Structures are given as structure tokens and as C-alpha cells.
XYZ file of C-alpha atoms in Angstrom:
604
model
C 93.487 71.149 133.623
C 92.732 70.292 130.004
C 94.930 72.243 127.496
C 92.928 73.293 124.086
C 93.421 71.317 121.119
C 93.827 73.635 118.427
C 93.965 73.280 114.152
C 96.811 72.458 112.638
C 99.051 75.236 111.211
C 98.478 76.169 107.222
C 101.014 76.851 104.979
C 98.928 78.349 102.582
C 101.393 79.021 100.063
C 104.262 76.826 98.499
C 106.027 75.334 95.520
C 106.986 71.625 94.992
C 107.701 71.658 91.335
C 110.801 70.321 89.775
C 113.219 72.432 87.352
C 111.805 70.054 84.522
C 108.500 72.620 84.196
C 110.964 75.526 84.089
C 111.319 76.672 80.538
C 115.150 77.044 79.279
C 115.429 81.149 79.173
C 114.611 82.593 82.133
C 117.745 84.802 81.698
C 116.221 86.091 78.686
C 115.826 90.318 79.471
C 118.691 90.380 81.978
C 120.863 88.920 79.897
C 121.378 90.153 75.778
C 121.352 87.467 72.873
C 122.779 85.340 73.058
C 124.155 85.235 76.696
C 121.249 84.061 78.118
C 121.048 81.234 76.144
C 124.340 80.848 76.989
C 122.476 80.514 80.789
C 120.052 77.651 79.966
C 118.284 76.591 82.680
C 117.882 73.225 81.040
C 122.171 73.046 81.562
C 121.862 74.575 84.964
C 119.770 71.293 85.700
C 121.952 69.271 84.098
C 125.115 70.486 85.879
C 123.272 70.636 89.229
C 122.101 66.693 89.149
C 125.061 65.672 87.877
C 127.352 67.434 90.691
C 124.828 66.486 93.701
C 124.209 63.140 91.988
C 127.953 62.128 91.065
C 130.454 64.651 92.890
C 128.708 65.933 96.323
C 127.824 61.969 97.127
C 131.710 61.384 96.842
C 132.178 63.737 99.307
C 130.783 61.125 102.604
C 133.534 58.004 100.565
C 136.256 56.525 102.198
C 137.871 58.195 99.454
C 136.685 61.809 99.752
C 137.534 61.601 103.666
C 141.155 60.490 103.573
C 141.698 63.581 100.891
C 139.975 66.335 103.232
C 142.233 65.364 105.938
C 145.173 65.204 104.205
C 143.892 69.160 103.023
C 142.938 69.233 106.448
C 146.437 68.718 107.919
C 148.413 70.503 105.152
C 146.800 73.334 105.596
C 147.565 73.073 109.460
C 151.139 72.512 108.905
C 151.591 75.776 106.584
C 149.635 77.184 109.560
C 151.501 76.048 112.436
C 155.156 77.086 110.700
C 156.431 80.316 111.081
C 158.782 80.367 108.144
C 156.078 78.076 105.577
C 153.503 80.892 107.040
C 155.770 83.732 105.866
C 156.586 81.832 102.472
C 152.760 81.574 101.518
C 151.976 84.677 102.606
C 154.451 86.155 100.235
C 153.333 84.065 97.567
C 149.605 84.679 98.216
C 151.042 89.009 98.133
C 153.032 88.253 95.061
C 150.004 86.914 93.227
C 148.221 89.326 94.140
C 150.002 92.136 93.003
C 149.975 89.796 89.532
C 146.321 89.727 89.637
C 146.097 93.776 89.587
C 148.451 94.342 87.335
C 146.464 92.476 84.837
C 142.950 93.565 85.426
C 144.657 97.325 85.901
C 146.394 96.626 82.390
C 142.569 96.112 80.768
C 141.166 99.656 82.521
C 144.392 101.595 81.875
C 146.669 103.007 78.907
C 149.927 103.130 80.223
C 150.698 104.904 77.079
C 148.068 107.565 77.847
C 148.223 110.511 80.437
C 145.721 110.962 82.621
C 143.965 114.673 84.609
C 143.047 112.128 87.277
C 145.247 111.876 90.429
C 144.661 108.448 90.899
C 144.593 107.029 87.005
C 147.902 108.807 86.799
C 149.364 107.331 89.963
C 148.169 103.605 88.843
C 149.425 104.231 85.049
C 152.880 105.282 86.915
C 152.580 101.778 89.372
C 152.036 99.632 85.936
C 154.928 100.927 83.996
C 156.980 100.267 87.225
C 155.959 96.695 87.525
C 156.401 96.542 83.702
C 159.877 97.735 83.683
C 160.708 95.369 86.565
C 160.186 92.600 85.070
C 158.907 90.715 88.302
C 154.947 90.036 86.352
C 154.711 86.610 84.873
C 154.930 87.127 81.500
C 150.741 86.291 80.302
C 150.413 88.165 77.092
C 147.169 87.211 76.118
C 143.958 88.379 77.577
C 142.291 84.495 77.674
C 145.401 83.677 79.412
C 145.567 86.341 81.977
C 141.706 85.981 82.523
C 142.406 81.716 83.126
C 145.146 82.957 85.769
C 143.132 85.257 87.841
C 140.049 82.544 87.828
C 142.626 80.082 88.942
C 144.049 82.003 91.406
C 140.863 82.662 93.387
C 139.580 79.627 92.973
C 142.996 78.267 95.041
C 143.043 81.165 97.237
C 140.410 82.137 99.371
C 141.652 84.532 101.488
C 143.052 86.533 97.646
C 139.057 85.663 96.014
C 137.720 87.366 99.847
C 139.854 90.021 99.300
C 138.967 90.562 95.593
C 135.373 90.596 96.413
C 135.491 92.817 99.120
C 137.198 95.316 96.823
C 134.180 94.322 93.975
C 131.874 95.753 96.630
C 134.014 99.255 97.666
C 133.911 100.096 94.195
C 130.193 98.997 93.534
C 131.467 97.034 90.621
C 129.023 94.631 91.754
C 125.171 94.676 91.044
C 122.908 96.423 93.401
C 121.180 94.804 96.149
C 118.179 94.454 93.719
C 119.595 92.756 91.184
C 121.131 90.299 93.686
C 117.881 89.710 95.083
C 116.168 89.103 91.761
C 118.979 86.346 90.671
C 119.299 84.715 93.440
C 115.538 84.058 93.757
C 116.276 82.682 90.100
C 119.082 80.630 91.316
C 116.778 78.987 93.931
C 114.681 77.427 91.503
C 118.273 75.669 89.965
C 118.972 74.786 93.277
C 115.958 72.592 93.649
C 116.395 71.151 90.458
C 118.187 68.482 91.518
C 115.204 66.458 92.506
C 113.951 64.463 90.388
C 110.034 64.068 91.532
C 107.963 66.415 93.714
C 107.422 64.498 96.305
C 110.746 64.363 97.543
C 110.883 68.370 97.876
C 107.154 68.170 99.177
C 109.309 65.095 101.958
C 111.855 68.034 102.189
C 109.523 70.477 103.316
C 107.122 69.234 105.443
C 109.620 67.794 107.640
C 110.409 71.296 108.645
C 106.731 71.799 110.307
C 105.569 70.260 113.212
C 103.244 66.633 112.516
C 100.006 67.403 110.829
C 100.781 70.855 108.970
C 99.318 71.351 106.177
C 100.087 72.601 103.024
C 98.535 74.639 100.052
C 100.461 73.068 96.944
C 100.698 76.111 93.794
C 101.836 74.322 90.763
C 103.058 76.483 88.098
C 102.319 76.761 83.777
C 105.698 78.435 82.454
C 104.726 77.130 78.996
C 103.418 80.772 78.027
C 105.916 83.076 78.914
C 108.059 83.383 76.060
C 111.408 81.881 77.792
C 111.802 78.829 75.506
C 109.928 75.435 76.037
C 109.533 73.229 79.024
C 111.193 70.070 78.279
C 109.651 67.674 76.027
C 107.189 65.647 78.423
C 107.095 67.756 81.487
C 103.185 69.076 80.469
C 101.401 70.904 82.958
C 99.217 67.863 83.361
C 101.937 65.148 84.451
C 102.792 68.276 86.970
C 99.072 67.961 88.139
C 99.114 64.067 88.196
C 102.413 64.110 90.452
C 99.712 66.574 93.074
C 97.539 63.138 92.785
C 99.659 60.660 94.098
C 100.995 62.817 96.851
C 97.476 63.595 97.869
C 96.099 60.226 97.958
C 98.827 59.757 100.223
C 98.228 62.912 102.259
C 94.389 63.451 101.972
C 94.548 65.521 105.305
C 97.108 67.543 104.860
C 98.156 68.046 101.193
C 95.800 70.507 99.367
C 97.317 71.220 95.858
C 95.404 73.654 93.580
C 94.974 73.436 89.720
C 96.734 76.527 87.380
C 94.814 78.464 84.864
C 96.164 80.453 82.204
C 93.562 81.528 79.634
C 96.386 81.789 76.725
C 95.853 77.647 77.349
C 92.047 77.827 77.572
C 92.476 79.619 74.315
C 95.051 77.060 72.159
C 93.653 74.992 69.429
C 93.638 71.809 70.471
C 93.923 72.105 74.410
C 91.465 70.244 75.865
C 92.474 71.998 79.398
C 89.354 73.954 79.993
C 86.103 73.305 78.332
C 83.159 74.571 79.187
C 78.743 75.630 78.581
C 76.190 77.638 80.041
C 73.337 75.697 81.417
C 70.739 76.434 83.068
C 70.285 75.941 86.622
C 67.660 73.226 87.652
C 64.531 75.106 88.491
C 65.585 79.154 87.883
C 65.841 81.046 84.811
C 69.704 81.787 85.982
C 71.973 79.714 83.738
C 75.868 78.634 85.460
C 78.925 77.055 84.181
C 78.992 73.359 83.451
C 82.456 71.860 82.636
C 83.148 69.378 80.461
C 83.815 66.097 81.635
C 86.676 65.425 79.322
C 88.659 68.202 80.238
C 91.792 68.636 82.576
C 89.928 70.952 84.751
C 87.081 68.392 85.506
C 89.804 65.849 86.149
C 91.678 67.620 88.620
C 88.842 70.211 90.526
C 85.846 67.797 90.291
C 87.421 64.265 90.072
C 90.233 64.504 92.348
C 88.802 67.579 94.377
C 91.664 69.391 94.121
C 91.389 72.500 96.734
C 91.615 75.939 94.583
C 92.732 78.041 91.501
C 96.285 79.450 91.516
C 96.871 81.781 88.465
C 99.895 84.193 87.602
C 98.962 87.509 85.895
C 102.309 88.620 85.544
C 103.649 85.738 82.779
C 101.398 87.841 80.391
C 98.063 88.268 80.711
C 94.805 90.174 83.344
C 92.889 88.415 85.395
C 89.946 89.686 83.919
C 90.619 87.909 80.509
C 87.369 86.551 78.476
C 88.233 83.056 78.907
C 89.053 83.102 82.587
C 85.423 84.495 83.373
C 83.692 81.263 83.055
C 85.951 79.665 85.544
C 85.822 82.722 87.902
C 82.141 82.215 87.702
C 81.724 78.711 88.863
C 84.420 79.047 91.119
C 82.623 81.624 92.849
C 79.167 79.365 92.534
C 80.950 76.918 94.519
C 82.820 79.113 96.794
C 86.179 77.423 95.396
C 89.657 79.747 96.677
C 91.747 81.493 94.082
C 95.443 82.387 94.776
C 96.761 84.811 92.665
C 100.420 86.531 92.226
C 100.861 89.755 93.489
C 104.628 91.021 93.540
C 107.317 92.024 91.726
C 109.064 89.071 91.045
C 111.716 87.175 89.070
C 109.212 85.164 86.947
C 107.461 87.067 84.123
C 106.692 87.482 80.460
C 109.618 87.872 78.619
C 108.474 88.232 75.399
C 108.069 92.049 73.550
C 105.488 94.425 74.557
C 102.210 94.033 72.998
C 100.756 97.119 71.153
C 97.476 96.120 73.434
C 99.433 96.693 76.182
C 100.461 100.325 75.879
C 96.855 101.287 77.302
C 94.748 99.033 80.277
C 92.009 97.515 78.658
C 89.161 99.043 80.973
C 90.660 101.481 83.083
C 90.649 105.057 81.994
C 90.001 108.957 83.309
C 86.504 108.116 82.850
C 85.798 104.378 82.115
C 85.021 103.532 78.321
C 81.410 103.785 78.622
C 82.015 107.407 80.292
C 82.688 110.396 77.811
C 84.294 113.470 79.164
C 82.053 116.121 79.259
C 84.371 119.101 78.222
C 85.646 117.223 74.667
C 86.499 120.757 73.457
C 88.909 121.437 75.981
C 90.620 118.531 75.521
C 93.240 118.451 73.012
C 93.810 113.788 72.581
C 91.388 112.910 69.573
C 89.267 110.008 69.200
C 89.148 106.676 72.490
C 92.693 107.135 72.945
C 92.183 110.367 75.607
C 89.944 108.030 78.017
C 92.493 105.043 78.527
C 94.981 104.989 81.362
C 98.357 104.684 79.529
C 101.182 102.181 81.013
C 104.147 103.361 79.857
C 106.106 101.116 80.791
C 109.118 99.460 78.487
C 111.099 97.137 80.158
C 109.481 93.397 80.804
C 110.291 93.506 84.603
C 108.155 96.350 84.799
C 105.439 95.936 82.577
C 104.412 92.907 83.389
C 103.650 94.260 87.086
C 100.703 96.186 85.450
C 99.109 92.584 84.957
C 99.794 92.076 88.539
C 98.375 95.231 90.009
C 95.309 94.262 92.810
C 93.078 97.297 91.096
C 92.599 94.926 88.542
C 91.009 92.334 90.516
C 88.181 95.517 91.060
C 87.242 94.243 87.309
C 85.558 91.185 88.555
C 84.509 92.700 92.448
C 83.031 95.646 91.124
C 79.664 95.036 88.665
C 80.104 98.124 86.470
C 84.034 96.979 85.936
C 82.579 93.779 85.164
C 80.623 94.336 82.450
C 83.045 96.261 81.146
C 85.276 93.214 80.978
C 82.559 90.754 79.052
C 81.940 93.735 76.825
C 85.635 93.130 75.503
C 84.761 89.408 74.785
C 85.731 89.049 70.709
C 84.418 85.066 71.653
C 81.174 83.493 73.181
C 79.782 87.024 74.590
C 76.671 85.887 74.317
C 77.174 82.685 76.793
C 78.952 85.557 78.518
C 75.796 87.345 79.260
C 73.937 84.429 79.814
C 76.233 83.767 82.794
C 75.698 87.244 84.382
C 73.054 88.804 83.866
C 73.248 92.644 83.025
C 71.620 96.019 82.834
C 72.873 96.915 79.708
C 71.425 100.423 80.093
C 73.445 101.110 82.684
C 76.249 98.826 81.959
C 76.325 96.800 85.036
C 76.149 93.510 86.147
C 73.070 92.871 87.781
C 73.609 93.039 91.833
C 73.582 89.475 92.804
C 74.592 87.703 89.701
C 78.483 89.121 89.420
C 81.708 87.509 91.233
C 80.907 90.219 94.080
C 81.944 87.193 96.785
C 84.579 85.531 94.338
C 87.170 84.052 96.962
C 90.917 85.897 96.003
C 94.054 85.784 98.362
C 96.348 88.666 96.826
C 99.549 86.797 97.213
C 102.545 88.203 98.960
C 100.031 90.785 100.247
C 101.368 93.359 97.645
C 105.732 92.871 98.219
C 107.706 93.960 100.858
C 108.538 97.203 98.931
C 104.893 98.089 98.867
C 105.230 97.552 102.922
C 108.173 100.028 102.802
C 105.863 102.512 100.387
C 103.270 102.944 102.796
C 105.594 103.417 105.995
C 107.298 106.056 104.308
C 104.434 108.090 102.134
C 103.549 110.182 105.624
C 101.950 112.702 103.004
C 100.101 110.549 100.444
C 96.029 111.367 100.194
C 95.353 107.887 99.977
C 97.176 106.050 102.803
C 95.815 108.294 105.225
C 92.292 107.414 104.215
C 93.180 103.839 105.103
C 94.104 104.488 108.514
C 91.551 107.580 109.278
C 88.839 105.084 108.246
C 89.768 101.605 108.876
C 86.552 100.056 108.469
C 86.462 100.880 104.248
C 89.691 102.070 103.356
C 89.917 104.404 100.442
C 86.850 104.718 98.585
C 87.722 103.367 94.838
C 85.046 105.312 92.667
C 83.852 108.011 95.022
C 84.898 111.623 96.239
C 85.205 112.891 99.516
C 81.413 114.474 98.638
C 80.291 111.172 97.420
C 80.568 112.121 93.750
C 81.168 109.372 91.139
C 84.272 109.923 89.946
C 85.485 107.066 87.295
C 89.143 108.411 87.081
C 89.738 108.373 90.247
C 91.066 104.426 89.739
C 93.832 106.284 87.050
C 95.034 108.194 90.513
C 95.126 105.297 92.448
C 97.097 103.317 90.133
C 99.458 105.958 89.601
C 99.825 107.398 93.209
C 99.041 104.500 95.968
C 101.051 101.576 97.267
C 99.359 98.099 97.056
C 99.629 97.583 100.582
C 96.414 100.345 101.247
C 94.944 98.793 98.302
C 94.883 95.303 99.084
C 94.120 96.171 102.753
C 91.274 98.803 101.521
C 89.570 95.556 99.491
C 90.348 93.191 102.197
C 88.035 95.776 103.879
C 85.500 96.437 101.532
C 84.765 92.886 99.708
C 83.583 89.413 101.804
C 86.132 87.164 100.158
C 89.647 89.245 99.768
C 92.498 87.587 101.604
C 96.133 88.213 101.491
C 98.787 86.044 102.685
C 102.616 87.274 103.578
C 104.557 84.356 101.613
C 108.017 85.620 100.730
C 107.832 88.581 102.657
C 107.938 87.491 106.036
C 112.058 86.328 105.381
C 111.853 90.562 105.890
C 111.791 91.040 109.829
C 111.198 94.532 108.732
C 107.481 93.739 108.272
C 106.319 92.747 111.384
C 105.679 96.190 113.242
C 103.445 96.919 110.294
C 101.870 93.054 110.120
C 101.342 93.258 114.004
C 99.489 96.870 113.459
C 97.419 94.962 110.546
C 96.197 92.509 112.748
C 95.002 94.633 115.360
C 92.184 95.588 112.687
C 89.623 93.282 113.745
C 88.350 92.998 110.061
C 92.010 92.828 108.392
C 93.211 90.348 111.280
C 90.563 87.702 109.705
C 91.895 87.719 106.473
C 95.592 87.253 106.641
C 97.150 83.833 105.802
C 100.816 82.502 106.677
C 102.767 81.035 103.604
C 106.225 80.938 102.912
C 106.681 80.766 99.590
C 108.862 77.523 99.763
C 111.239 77.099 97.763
C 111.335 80.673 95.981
C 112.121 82.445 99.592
C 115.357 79.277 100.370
C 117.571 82.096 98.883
C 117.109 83.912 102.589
C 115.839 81.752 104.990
C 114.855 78.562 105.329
C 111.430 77.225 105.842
C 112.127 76.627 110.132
C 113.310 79.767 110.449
C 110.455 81.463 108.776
C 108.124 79.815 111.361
C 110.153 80.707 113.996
C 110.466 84.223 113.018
C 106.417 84.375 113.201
C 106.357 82.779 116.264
C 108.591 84.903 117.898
C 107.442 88.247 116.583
C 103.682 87.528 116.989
C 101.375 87.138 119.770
C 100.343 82.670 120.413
C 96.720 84.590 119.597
C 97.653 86.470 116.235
C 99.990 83.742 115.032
C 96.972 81.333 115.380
C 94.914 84.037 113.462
C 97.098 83.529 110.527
C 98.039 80.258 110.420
C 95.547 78.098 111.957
C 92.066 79.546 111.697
C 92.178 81.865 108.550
C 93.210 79.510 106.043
C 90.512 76.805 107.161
C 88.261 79.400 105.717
C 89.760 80.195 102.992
C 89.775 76.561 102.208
C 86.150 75.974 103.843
C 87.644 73.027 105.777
C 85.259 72.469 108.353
C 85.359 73.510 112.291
C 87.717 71.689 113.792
C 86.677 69.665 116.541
C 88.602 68.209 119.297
């Protein structure tokens, strides 16, 4: 009996780049000025290759090995005597009782009297250890604060102990906050390799022979965190993607970034591009430049896709992304495009431009309200959707937001978006073809089958949103109609209603978004990468997949190396394994992502 040869997995979503094309500030918004310069990623680097490159190697010595078991033994000995065991214990209580008496000295006035039953009983237990005379005598605060950092560094069981008290009195940040810096962290922890191959050596040794991969290189340059260092370009990132492709061909499919603040530069020569016609039609397409980076590294070295990253500061439906968007969807070439709440974003000030989306409003721009004298906002202002949004964590998740990706779907959204073009409109226009009476793409000649995978399908707290919102409007259209979703634009009458995106955006997770397009457009995909480290999700990813229509267009990713921080990469696929059928795990990992590549059938 013949057993079926099937595809090799996909990982359809990871990271191989070094900490050299991470720019110095990512700290910059957590931290004030000038802390987080203080937190230079550039020095994290520096420490990290010097201590794995110098001190960690020492570790396996001759050296190294005689030392641990000399720690080894002393420690045993201390151990393994009553009266040495009673000594350190005492010291270990003694220091202790140092340690609080200092950091209860910096949150206390002994000289003050306190309403507080507690304050007053701890302002009573300093003055008694004062008067006693029993507290090493550290007068200064630097010299108290060098004490207690060398006294848990020393003592475990005393830095344990402080910790766990850290936690009881939620001195320490919030779950969140961990999460977020520790997913910054990761990308320090990485840095210690010096080329990409070695993490790509790293990673695929953690997949059975043949996986492949889906490489997402990434263009910091425009974020407003400092600049990459000197050299590091986003090209020499791309060339790296070369050589390990011409040495995986079959397996190693890295994608090119775009971000149209580079398209835009004076004096990039990243993306260049015309409209031309097509041979034989009237219809005119997109014809890059051969001397461009994009021609190098999509039509030269066939590189597989398109990753881009909203959230560093821009929408996907920017003027000089369009052009790419359309010959990407000419030749049915995959996008992959953040969409999460994550760790890397723009952390320069809010733009005035940004106070208000550009397109979306109660009504559209093109769509006046009919009642102006009963409303009381003067002037365009009353139409826009306002994002009020102040701190750069959370307004940069407005560029992120799936609705906007309805901009280049939808044909009226569409032509609102050229319509905004300050450059080359007319080339614009040329390239889709428009009713400009009724402000609309013509059907046919839009980006209505544009290839998108809505990364990180939305974010785990989305996932959480939609389990819990038992009495939202919208989620229950999702799974009361689960062939369409929630209707974007119309009513339950089948009335036109252009505000109803301003609702949506306000009011609906992007879990029954992203599903509801997955639903409604051809070439919507979303893959689970980062998420899936949340075991949390599977109930919900298994109920997904039992939507014949969503169950084609989920992909497996991890996220390497941004996800390290919970699990690694082994564990991830044996998570999915475990909590998915062989069938729906094959859905995911094997057969969806050879169409989102268009790799051909595979054959035995």
C-alpha cells in the first residue's frame, strides 16, 4: 500500500535579518529623552556580540570548567553542612533585612507621621533598625543602590525573593508591557549573528528536510528611530536574500520591501517606473525601469512577493505604492502586509494629516450629507472619520487597520485614493481606467484580485475581541452569514450607506473583518504568524477552518525570530500539529501557501 506523497510544509512568514538593519532608537516613546538613547540598540549589539563572541565561548574552556566545579562543589559543601547552612542563611536574612531598610529609607520619612497603619508600622521598624545600629552604615544613595545590585546579583534565592515581592505589589509593568519589550529584546537577541544566513541555518534546521520558507526582509530606515548603521542599506539586506536563494532555489522564497516614503526620496533609484501601453489594447500597465532595485530583485532574481509595513508610518493606499500594486496584481505577484499591534512602529510626532483618514468619512468625500443645516461641523472637516489617537503605539495601528486595504479592493475607494495623487495623476488614470462621473474605477481595470495575506490574521487580541463581543451587530453577521460576512457599504435593506465603514472601524474587531474580506474578495489570505505561540487560538482557528471558503485561505507562519520571546520555532509546529486535524494542518501549511505563491501542483 502506497502512502501519498504530499507538498512540503510552508512557513509563509519569517525574519532572517540581522540587528545591523535595526535603527538605534527603538526605545524612543517608551522611554523619555534621553533614556532611550541611553538604550541604543546599536550598544545592545555591541554588548551582545561581544559577550556571545568573547565571554559565553569561554564558558565550554578547560578554564571555564574547572571554575564551575569548583562553584559547583562549594556550593555543595555550604549545602551539605548543617552549621555553614545555618551561617549563610543568616547572612543571606541579615542582608536582607539591609536591603529593605534601604529601599524603605527612599519611600519613607521616618521623620514624618503617617494615617496609614502600615506606613506607620514600617516608619516605627526603620527608626528601630536605625537606633540599633546593626545597618551597614551606606550613606549615600549611589552607594546603597551599588549594594542592593550586588547583593542580588550574588544571591539568587534574596534577587527570587525580591522579585516575587516586585510582582505582589505590581511594582512591575503589566503583562503588556512585558510582552511588548520582550518582543523588542528578541530582535537584540539575534543580533549576535553576523550574516543572515546563519539565522536562516538556525531556523530551518528546526523543520523537517525540504520546508520552505517565505523570507520578509524589513526597511526601518523611515521610522524616525535614528539611522541604520552606516552600510547596512536595504539593498545589501536584499543581496544577502540572493546568495541564500541561489543556494536554496526550492525552498527559500524571500520577498522584496516597499515603502513609498523610499519610492518618494530624491535620489532613490529603488522604484522607478511608466505607463505603457499594452501590446495590442488600448489598456496601458506598469513598466519598471530596468535600472531600478525593484527590477533587480522581482524581475532579475524572481524574487517571490511584496512585503510592506503600514504601521512604520504610512497607508497602503499611498500614491506611489499604486503603480506597484498595479503590476503586481497584472502578474498575480503575493503581497504580505503587517497587520497587528506590534512593537515596531513610527516613532516620530503625529502628523497634522493624520488627525483625519484620508478617504474614509460618514459619507465618503465625494458624498455630501444631505441635511447640511442640521449639522452644526463647517466646511470638509464634518465628512472625515477622525483618529484621535495620541500616543505612537496607537496611532500608528490606524495605518495598519485591514479596512484600509478596502481602498484598493473596492473601485469607488479606489478612485478615491488616485484622486489624492499631488504627483503623476494623470499616469494614474492611465493605469485604471475610471468613470469619473461616478467616481469609480472601471469594473475590470482596478486591483479587485490584488493578492494580500493580512498578516497575523488581525492579533491575538482581536481573536479575544470577537470571542467575547456576544452582543456586537457586526460579529454576528459574520457567523449568521458565513458565505459574505458583514456587508461593508450596504444596509440590512440594501441601502448604500458610505458611513457605515466609520462604524466598522470604530465598533468591529479585525478578526470579522479580515475573515468577512477573506470571504468576499478572490485573493485575501491571512496567515496566524505570532499568534499561534497563543494555544488560546486554536478553538477559534479550528472553527475558522471548518468554513470551507475561510479554510482555503489560511497560511501557517511563525513569525521567526519576533515570536523566540515565547516559543521556539519546534514547538510552534508541534503545537499545530497537535491541536489540528493531519487534514486542516495540511490546509494551512502545505496546500494554501503554494497558491498564494502560485508554485505549481505538486506532483509525486
Amino acid at each position: 500500500m502506497s502512502v501519498e506523497k504530499k507538498p512540503p510544509i510552508i512557513n509563509c512568514h519569517v525574519h532572517i535579518f540581522t540587528g545591523d538593519y535595526v535603527p538605534p532608537f527603538l526605545a524612543k516613546t517608551y522611554l523619555p529623552e534621553p533614556l532611550y538613547r541611553l538604550l541604543s540598540m546599536q550598544w545592545v549589539i555591541i554588548g551582545l556580540r561581544w559577550y556571545f563572541g568573547k565571554i559565553k565561548k569561554q564558558k565550554y574552556t578547560g578554564k571555564a570548567v574547572r571554575k564551575q566545579r569548583r562553584r559547583y562543589l562549594t556550593t555543595m559543601f555550604f549545602k551539605r553542612s548543617f552549621i555553614l547552612g545555618s551561617l549563610r542563611f543568616l547572612v543571606e536574612a541579615y542582608l536582607i533585612i539591609c536591603l529593605l531598610f534601604y529601599v524603605g529609607n527612599w519611600v519613607i520619612d521616618t521623620g514624618q507621621s503617617y494615617e496609614g497603619l502600615i506606613k506607620n508600622l514600617m516608619r516605627k521598624a526603620l527608626i528601630f533598625l536605625n537606633d540599633s545600629n546593626i545597618i551597614l552604615p551606606i550613606a549615600k544613595f549611589w552607594g546603597q543602590l551599588l549594594f542592593i545590585i550586588g547583593v542580588l546579583y550574588c544571591f539568587p534565592s534574596i534577587r527570587n525573593l525580591f522579585l516575587s515581592g516586585l510582582k505582589l505589589f505590581k511594582v512591575l509593568p503589566g503583562k503588556e508591557t512585558t510582552d511588548l519589550f520582550l518582543r523588542y529584546v528578541q530582535i537584540g537577541r539575534f543580533s549576535r549573528y553576523l550574516d543572515q544566513w546563519r539565522i536562516y541555518d538556525r531556523l530551518s534546521k528546526q523543520y523537517p528536510t525540504g520546508t520552505n520558507f517565505i523570507n520578509l526582509p524589513m526597511d526601518m530606515d523611515f521610522m524616525n528611530a535614528g539611522k541604520v548603521r552606516k552600510g547596512f542599506t536595504i539593498e545589501r539586506q536584499l543581496d544577502d536574500l540572493v546568495n541564500i536563494k541561489n543556494n536554496h532555489p526550492d525552498t527559500f522564497h524571500p520577498f522584496i520591501f516597499a515603502d513609498p516614503r523610499r519610492f518618494a526620496t530624491a535620489g532613490q533609484n529603488y522604484f522607478k517606473w511608466t505607463a505603457a501601453k499594452k501590446v495590442g489594447s488600448d489598456h496601458f500597465c506598469v513598466r519598471i525601469d530596468p535600472d531600478c532595485s525593484v527590477y533587480k530583485y522581482l524581475v532579475e532574481e524572481n524574487f517571490a512577493g511584496i512585503k510592506i509595513y503600514p504601521a512604520l508610518g504610512y497607508y497602503v493606499f499611498d500614491e506611489h505604492l499604486l503603480p506597484l500594486w498595479k503590476y503586481a496584481a497584472d502578474h498575480d505577484l503575493p503581497i504580505m502586509t503587517h497587520c497587528i499591534r506590534g512593537t515596531i512602529f513610527y516613532r516620530g510626532k503625529k502628523k497634522k494629516e493624520w488627525d483625519q483618514h484620508p478617504i474614509f468619512t460618514v459619507g465618503w468625500r465625494n458624498y455630501q450629507q444631505q441635511n447640511d443645516d442640521d449639522n452644526d461641523i463647517e466646511g470638509d472637516d464634518k465628512d472625515y472619520l477622525y483618529l484621535n489617537e495620541v500616543r505612537n503605539i496607537d496611532f500608528s495601528v490606524n495605518f495598519s487597520n485591514p479596512l484600509n486595504y478596502l481602498c484598493l479592493l473596492d473601485n469607488k475607494l479606489l478612485y478615491e485614493a488616485i484622486d489624492l495623487a499631488k504627483e503623476r495623476k494623470e499616469e494614474l488614470w492611465q493605469l485604471f481606467p475610471s468613470d469619473h462621473e461616478k467616481r469609480e474605477v472601471k469594473k475590470g481595470h482596478g486591483l479587485e484580485k490584488l493578492k494580500i495575506c493580512l498578516a497575523h490574521f488581525g492579533g491575538e487580541d482581536q481573536w479575544k475581541d470577537f470571542l467575547e463581543s456576544d452582543r456586537d451587530n457586526y460579529t454576528t453577521q459574520l457567523l449568521q452569514n458565513p458565505d459574505f460576512g458583514v456587508d461593508f457599504f450596504r444596509n440590512r435593506q440594501g441601502e448604500y450607506k458610505p458611513g457605515k465603514l466609520a462604524l466598522i472601524w470604530r465598533d468591529t474587531d479585525w478578526y470579522t473583518i479580515i475573515c468577512s474580506m477573506m470571504l468576499q474578495y478572490e485573493n485575501v489570505y491571512a496567515d496566524i504568524s505570532y499568534i499561534l505561540h497563543d494555544r488560546i487560538i486554536l478553538p477559534l482557528l479550528k472553527q475558522t477552518l471548518s468554513n470551507p471558503k475561510l479554510s482555503q485561505k489560511v497560511l501557517y507562519g511563525s513569525d521567526f525570530y519576533v515570536v523566540r520571546n515565547h516559543k521556539s520555532d519546534k514547538e510552534l509546529l508541534a503545537d499545530m500539529r497537535a491541536g489540528l486535524s493531519e487534514a486542516e494542518f495540511d490546509q494551512i501549511a502545505r496546500y494554501n501557501p503554494r497558491a498564494y505563491l502560485n508554485l505549481p501542483d505538486y506532483n509525486d
